[in-house]
mmCIF file of C-alpha atoms in Angstrom:
data_model
loop_
_atom_site.group_PDB
_atom_site.id
_atom_site.type_symbol
_atom_site.label_atom_id
_atom_site.label_comp_id
_atom_site.label_asym_id
_atom_site.label_seq_id
_atom_site.Cartn_x
_atom_site.Cartn_y
_atom_site.Cartn_z
ATOM 1 C CA UNK B 1132 3.314 33.716 5.120
ATOM 2 C CA UNK B 1133 2.650 33.031 1.887
ATOM 3 C CA UNK B 1134 5.714 32.524 -0.947
ATOM 4 C CA UNK B 1135 6.253 34.148 -4.607
ATOM 5 C CA UNK B 1136 5.910 33.082 -7.027
ATOM 6 C CA UNK B 1137 6.234 29.495 -8.791
ATOM 7 C CA UNK B 1138 6.492 26.668 -5.947
ATOM 8 C CA UNK B 1139 9.993 24.255 -5.358
ATOM 9 C CA UNK B 1140 9.191 21.444 -6.096
ATOM 10 C CA UNK B 1141 10.727 17.785 -3.919
ATOM 11 C CA UNK B 1142 10.802 14.306 -3.663
ATOM 12 C CA UNK B 1143 8.306 13.201 -0.297
ATOM 13 C CA UNK B 1144 9.965 8.819 0.350
ATOM 14 C CA UNK B 1145 6.819 7.988 1.522
ATOM 15 C CA UNK B 1146 6.421 4.276 1.453
ATOM 16 C CA UNK B 1147 3.198 4.720 3.972
ATOM 17 C CA UNK B 1148 1.228 7.614 2.368
ATOM 18 C CA UNK B 1149 -2.887 7.921 2.268
ATOM 19 C CA UNK B 1150 -5.419 5.525 1.716
ATOM 20 C CA UNK B 1151 -3.285 3.496 4.379
ATOM 21 C CA UNK B 1152 -3.665 5.100 7.884
ATOM 22 C CA UNK B 1153 -1.152 4.135 9.408
ATOM 23 C CA UNK B 1154 0.484 7.638 12.062
ATOM 24 C CA UNK B 1155 3.354 7.735 8.881
ATOM 25 C CA UNK B 1156 0.501 8.614 6.457
ATOM 26 C CA UNK B 1157 -0.926 10.836 8.050
ATOM 27 C CA UNK B 1158 1.888 12.993 8.646
ATOM 28 C CA UNK B 1159 2.620 12.920 5.265
ATOM 29 C CA UNK B 1160 -0.541 14.823 4.480
ATOM 30 C CA UNK B 1161 -0.426 16.795 6.935
ATOM 31 C CA UNK B 1162 3.487 17.974 4.973
ATOM 32 C CA UNK B 1163 1.511 17.365 1.621
ATOM 33 C CA UNK B 1164 -1.444 19.607 2.955
ATOM 34 C CA UNK B 1165 0.676 22.912 4.327
ATOM 35 C CA UNK B 1166 4.034 22.818 3.026
ATOM 36 C CA UNK B 1167 2.352 24.603 -0.338
ATOM 37 C CA UNK B 1168 1.159 27.992 1.343
ATOM 38 C CA UNK B 1169 5.568 27.999 2.207
ATOM 39 C CA UNK B 1170 6.376 28.138 -1.039
ATOM 40 C CA UNK B 1171 7.286 24.017 -1.651
ATOM 41 C CA UNK B 1172 5.347 20.828 -3.427
ATOM 42 C CA UNK B 1173 5.811 18.352 -3.117
ATOM 43 C CA UNK B 1174 6.487 14.723 -5.756
ATOM 44 C CA UNK B 1175 5.348 11.856 -3.448
ATOM 45 C CA UNK B 1176 6.747 8.511 -4.153
ATOM 46 C CA UNK B 1177 4.738 6.164 -2.511
ATOM 47 C CA UNK B 1178 4.181 2.069 -1.666
ATOM 48 C CA UNK B 1179 1.263 0.458 -3.061
ATOM 49 C CA UNK B 1180 -2.205 0.748 -0.104
ATOM 50 C CA UNK B 1181 -2.560 -3.133 -1.145
ATOM 51 C CA UNK B 1182 -1.787 -4.533 2.398
ATOM 52 C CA UNK B 1183 -2.580 -1.982 4.720
ATOM 53 C CA UNK B 1184 -5.019 -0.682 6.335
ATOM 54 C CA UNK B 1185 -6.927 1.794 4.016
ATOM 55 C CA UNK B 1186 -9.375 5.132 4.631
ATOM 56 C CA UNK B 1187 -10.745 6.324 1.535
ATOM 57 C CA UNK B 1188 -11.391 9.801 3.415
ATOM 58 C CA UNK B 1189 -7.901 10.109 3.592
ATOM 59 C CA UNK B 1190 -7.290 9.672 0.317
ATOM 60 C CA UNK B 1191 -10.041 12.616 -0.926
ATOM 61 C CA UNK B 1192 -8.287 15.206 1.878
ATOM 62 C CA UNK B 1193 -4.844 15.255 -0.564
ATOM 63 C CA UNK B 1194 -4.080 18.461 -2.558
ATOM 64 C CA UNK B 1195 -5.751 17.569 -5.924
ATOM 65 C CA UNK B 1196 -2.535 18.504 -8.268
ATOM 66 C CA UNK B 1197 -0.861 16.630 -6.007
ATOM 67 C CA UNK B 1198 1.827 13.931 -8.276
ATOM 68 C CA UNK B 1199 1.411 10.162 -6.631
ATOM 69 C CA UNK B 1200 3.734 7.968 -7.724
ATOM 70 C CA UNK B 1201 2.787 4.635 -6.148
ATOM 71 C CA UNK B 1202 5.651 3.353 -7.479
ATOM 72 C CA UNK B 1203 7.835 2.211 -4.317
ATOM 73 C CA UNK B 1204 7.047 -1.083 -3.770
ATOM 74 C CA UNK B 1205 7.983 -4.007 -7.079
ATOM 75 C CA UNK B 1206 7.824 -7.090 -7.760
ATOM 76 C CA UNK B 1207 10.553 -8.644 -5.187
ATOM 77 C CA UNK B 1208 7.562 -7.334 -2.288
ATOM 78 C CA UNK B 1209 5.485 -9.861 -3.866
ATOM 79 C CA UNK B 1210 7.282 -12.355 -4.378
ATOM 80 C CA UNK B 1211 8.243 -11.996 -0.209
ATOM 81 C CA UNK B 1212 5.000 -12.149 1.027
ATOM 82 C CA UNK B 1213 3.841 -14.940 -1.414
ATOM 83 C CA UNK B 1214 6.548 -16.726 0.425
ATOM 84 C CA UNK B 1215 5.332 -15.573 3.321
ATOM 85 C CA UNK B 1216 2.360 -15.779 3.392
ATOM 86 C CA UNK B 1217 1.444 -19.642 2.472
ATOM 87 C CA UNK B 1218 4.521 -20.960 4.845
ATOM 88 C CA UNK B 1219 2.623 -22.828 8.338
ATOM 89 C CA UNK B 1220 3.733 -20.973 11.748
ATOM 90 C CA UNK B 1221 5.560 -24.236 13.351
ATOM 91 C CA UNK B 1222 4.315 -24.049 16.976
ATOM 92 C CA UNK B 1223 2.074 -21.407 18.357
ATOM 93 C CA UNK B 1224 3.773 -18.774 20.522
ATOM 94 C CA UNK B 1225 4.044 -19.332 24.002
ATOM 95 C CA UNK B 1226 5.155 -16.264 26.840
ATOM 96 C CA UNK B 1227 8.561 -18.211 27.320
ATOM 97 C CA UNK B 1228 9.290 -18.553 23.235
ATOM 98 C CA UNK B 1229 7.937 -14.459 22.890
ATOM 99 C CA UNK B 1230 10.233 -13.307 25.416
ATOM 100 C CA UNK B 1231 13.743 -15.206 24.061
ATOM 101 C CA UNK B 1232 12.145 -14.148 20.412
ATOM 102 C CA UNK B 1233 12.313 -10.219 22.241
ATOM 103 C CA UNK B 1234 15.785 -10.961 24.189
ATOM 104 C CA UNK B 1235 17.619 -11.957 20.580
ATOM 105 C CA UNK B 1236 16.395 -8.433 18.965
ATOM 106 C CA UNK B 1237 18.220 -6.599 21.867
ATOM 107 C CA UNK B 1238 21.732 -5.795 21.072
ATOM 108 C CA UNK B 1239 23.215 -3.317 23.729
ATOM 109 C CA UNK B 1240 19.710 -2.995 25.549
ATOM 110 C CA UNK B 1241 18.145 -1.832 21.839
ATOM 111 C CA UNK B 1242 15.713 -3.117 19.887
ATOM 112 C CA UNK B 1243 17.370 -3.415 16.582
ATOM 113 C CA UNK B 1244 13.442 -4.165 15.182
ATOM 114 C CA UNK B 1245 13.372 -0.478 15.478
ATOM 115 C CA UNK B 1246 17.140 0.745 15.246
ATOM 116 C CA UNK B 1247 17.301 -1.683 11.896
ATOM 117 C CA UNK B 1248 16.959 -0.619 7.797
ATOM 118 C CA UNK B 1249 15.721 -4.158 7.988
ATOM 119 C CA UNK B 1250 12.111 -3.984 8.256
ATOM 120 C CA UNK B 1251 8.974 -4.507 5.844
ATOM 121 C CA UNK B 1252 9.652 -2.528 2.638
ATOM 122 C CA UNK B 1253 13.552 -3.679 2.681
ATOM 123 C CA UNK B 1254 12.676 -5.596 0.126
ATOM 124 C CA UNK B 1255 11.664 -2.395 -1.962
ATOM 125 C CA UNK B 1256 14.707 0.168 -1.924
ATOM 126 C CA UNK B 1257 15.993 -0.911 -5.069
ATOM 127 C CA UNK B 1258 12.787 -0.291 -7.043
ATOM 128 C CA UNK B 1259 12.499 3.105 -4.713
ATOM 129 C CA UNK B 1260 15.811 4.175 -5.329
ATOM 130 C CA UNK B 1261 15.286 3.563 -9.556
ATOM 131 C CA UNK B 1262 12.193 4.781 -9.489
ATOM 132 C CA UNK B 1263 12.707 7.992 -7.155
ATOM 133 C CA UNK B 1264 16.413 8.832 -8.718
ATOM 134 C CA UNK B 1265 13.897 9.060 -12.615
ATOM 135 C CA UNK B 1266 11.087 11.544 -10.201
ATOM 136 C CA UNK B 1267 13.520 13.623 -9.264
ATOM 137 C CA UNK B 1268 15.444 13.708 -13.442
ATOM 138 C CA UNK B 1269 11.269 14.137 -14.908
ATOM 139 C CA UNK B 1270 10.339 17.283 -12.571
ATOM 140 C CA UNK B 1271 13.502 18.305 -11.564
ATOM 141 C CA UNK B 1272 13.329 18.394 -7.900
ATOM 142 C CA UNK B 1273 15.444 20.754 -6.135
ATOM 143 C CA UNK B 1274 15.219 18.589 -2.438
ATOM 144 C CA UNK B 1275 14.293 15.039 -0.849
ATOM 145 C CA UNK B 1276 12.461 15.241 1.945
ATOM 146 C CA UNK B 1277 12.131 11.252 4.070
ATOM 147 C CA UNK B 1278 8.473 10.333 5.605
ATOM 148 C CA UNK B 1279 10.744 7.845 7.948
ATOM 149 C CA UNK B 1280 9.395 5.014 9.268
ATOM 150 C CA UNK B 1281 9.759 2.535 7.775
ATOM 151 C CA UNK B 1282 13.663 3.368 8.530
ATOM 152 C CA UNK B 1283 14.623 1.745 5.003
ATOM 153 C CA UNK B 1284 12.686 4.596 3.314
ATOM 154 C CA UNK B 1285 16.407 6.880 4.688
ATOM 155 C CA UNK B 1286 18.738 4.678 2.587
ATOM 156 C CA UNK B 1287 16.638 5.269 -0.389
ATOM 157 C CA UNK B 1288 16.862 9.071 0.077
ATOM 158 C CA UNK B 1289 20.587 8.238 0.940
ATOM 159 C CA UNK B 1290 20.649 6.429 -2.657
ATOM 160 C CA UNK B 1291 18.965 9.056 -4.074
ATOM 161 C CA UNK B 1292 20.751 11.997 -3.090
ATOM 162 C CA UNK B 1293 23.928 10.488 -3.270
ATOM 163 C CA UNK B 1294 22.756 9.697 -7.703
#
């Protein structure tokens, strides 16, 4: 079912995006490849693929005219990663330590690692809001879609919507 007329553009916020090989990147890839036939053309806001598993074949699968901004990550991310990367681990985790750590993350039977927006992209939320809002203004985008997980992308999408 092909749409008539000019395609409508929307912002797709997806921190994981090809050439990253995470499952979320593949989900976003399929959206970018299939939604244009229904009259929707995405403009993608993604994180740079520097710290993730990369599959160059995924990048080759993207539509050639797709607009992708890898501006999701900001300066704060690189500073935090430097601090974390060079911090020595205090001990080797034993099964007892692992159980205690997992128990501390649980509240009311739920794992906060999956429910809270404090994921690996949380520090990038401010930059994502700034750059996403700029993309909405520049390309006069009609809608915003968030490819969630990481959940902090939902915060960015909501803030851009409010702006």
